[in-house]
Amino acid sequence: MTQHRFPEGFLWGASTSAFQVEGGYDEGGKGPATTDRGPGRPGIADNKIASDHYHHWREDVDLMAELGIKVYRMGFAWSRIMPDASGDPNPEGLAFYDQLIDYLLERGIEPLVTLYHFECPSALVEAFGGWKSRKMIDFYVRYAEICFTHFKGRVKRWVTVNEQLITTSAPSNTGDTETDPRQRQKNAYQMSYHVALAEHRAIACLRQIDPDAQIGPVVAMQVVNPRTSASADVLAAMNAEEMMQNYLLDLSVRGDISPYARYYLEREGFYPVVECGDHDILVATRPDFLGVNYYFSNCAHERTEPIRFDRFPPWSGGDFELCDNPAIAPTEWMSNGIDPLGLRVGMRKLYDRYQLPMIVTENGMALSESLDEENRVHDAVRIEYLSRHLGEVEELIREGYPVFGYCVWSLMDLCSSHQGFTKRYGLLYIDRTETDAKQCARFRKDSFFWYQDVIRENGLPC
Ligand code: BG6
């Protein structure tokens, strides 16, 4: 019996990113990428083999078809398509994605393609410093143009950038080697400003090349609860959301900067260098949709000490202090714990501010897992996590919010952004360890079969 029904045509999906699943890091003419170095810690897997999707792609699409997903939220590796600083496309890289996308379409699965998910060509960082330079904007737009032209009619939804917050503030993604914490922060704001300009120019480019296609950014949704009901904590939580989320999305969606963000950036000396004509570029286009990544909520209280810019995450410095939420217990891998209602809170706020249709592009539960004697993984905890979050999506739709799809993070176990393969999110188990990639054989977890039923029923079971 089905408890929650979803609208007809709801896009049930699953998510990965290129650098976390593909491997084949030096095959098929791919150039070195900023993310190829991995976490740089002994004993933790890097992305060189990852889930070996580069060699298992056909089997993986067959598994997606068996699962029943309607959309596969995937990424292109920028360095596979544009390996060096010449800006010329790599035919072998395009051919890899040709076969993958054609087979997805043959199996009835829509590719939702992220152009830029943390990974970018090292050649561009070496040549001119990557996103610190405005030159990177031209390279990104050229890359986008190559993709839009080549895949016209086959890819109908594009993502400009995954999680600007992490993309531009993690040195392992940008390749920025700055060591002074204040200067690194300043660089991050300059880089994200350049990314926003690049996004708007790419949107304009898509409108020319393929007016029927849609495009939007993916946000690392920040739901920041005040630690107490004191107005000073409420204001601190607002400041945190403003600088960890809204500042970036305001530029990507509306092409403007809020009064508070402008004030804060000017006060700290972080306001980006702006050139004549930028405003026109930023306001000339508007995305078609918003992709939302959500794992857990945050909590903040009033800042009483001077801001420190030398902590992790680097964006956590500001007119707020992030803290544990006393109402939510941490889990093994999620120190902020589990907060399904936070998904609804955050998506309502996003809609109120941007009025864009939304799709959940990432939502998932990290666990330490291994195969049992029967090669099974009983991940009841993940099923409960996904079920509770999907329940909130259903409530959002009932309340009238335009949510048109949901993608589980992740389709398969993959190389976590900085914690390797011990931390697993997949519906499919990848048989490898941190140090031994073995054959990367695929095994269906219990959550795979559960999600298969949800999709078949178009709703959650009781
Ligand atoms: C999102 C990213 O931030 O969170 C993914 O888009 C990432 O690339 C995911 O893997 C989970 O984070 P982590 O650090 O556990 O891999």
Coordinates of C-alpha atoms and ligand atoms in Angstrom, one line a residue, residues 20 117-118 162-163 293 295 362 409 416-418 423 425, ligand 1:
Q20 CA 34.2 10.7 -7.9
H117 CA 31.6 19.6 -10.3
F118 CA 34.7 20.6 -8.3
N162 CA 27.9 22.2 -8.5
E163 CA 28.0 23.9 -5.1
N293 CA 21.9 19.4 -2.5
Y295 CA 22.5 16.4 3.7
E362 CA 21.8 15.3 -4.0
W409 CA 23.3 10.7 -3.7
S416 CA 34.0 10.9 -1.0
S417 CA 35.1 14.4 -1.6
H418 CA 37.8 14.0 1.1
K423 CA 32.4 6.6 3.8
Y425 CA 26.6 6.7 0.1
Ligands
BG6_1 C1 28.3 17.4 -2.0 C2 29.1 17.2 -3.2 O1 29.0 18.5 -1.3 O2 28.4 16.4 -1.0 C3 29.5 15.8 -3.5 O3 28.4 17.7 -4.3 C4 30.0 15.2 -2.2 O4 30.5 15.8 -4.5 C5 28.8 15.1 -1.3 O5 30.5 13.9 -2.4 C6 29.1 14.4 0.0 O6 30.2 15.0 0.7 P1 31.4 14.0 1.1 O7 32.4 15.0 1.6 O8 30.9 13.1 2.1 O9 31.8 13.3 -0.1

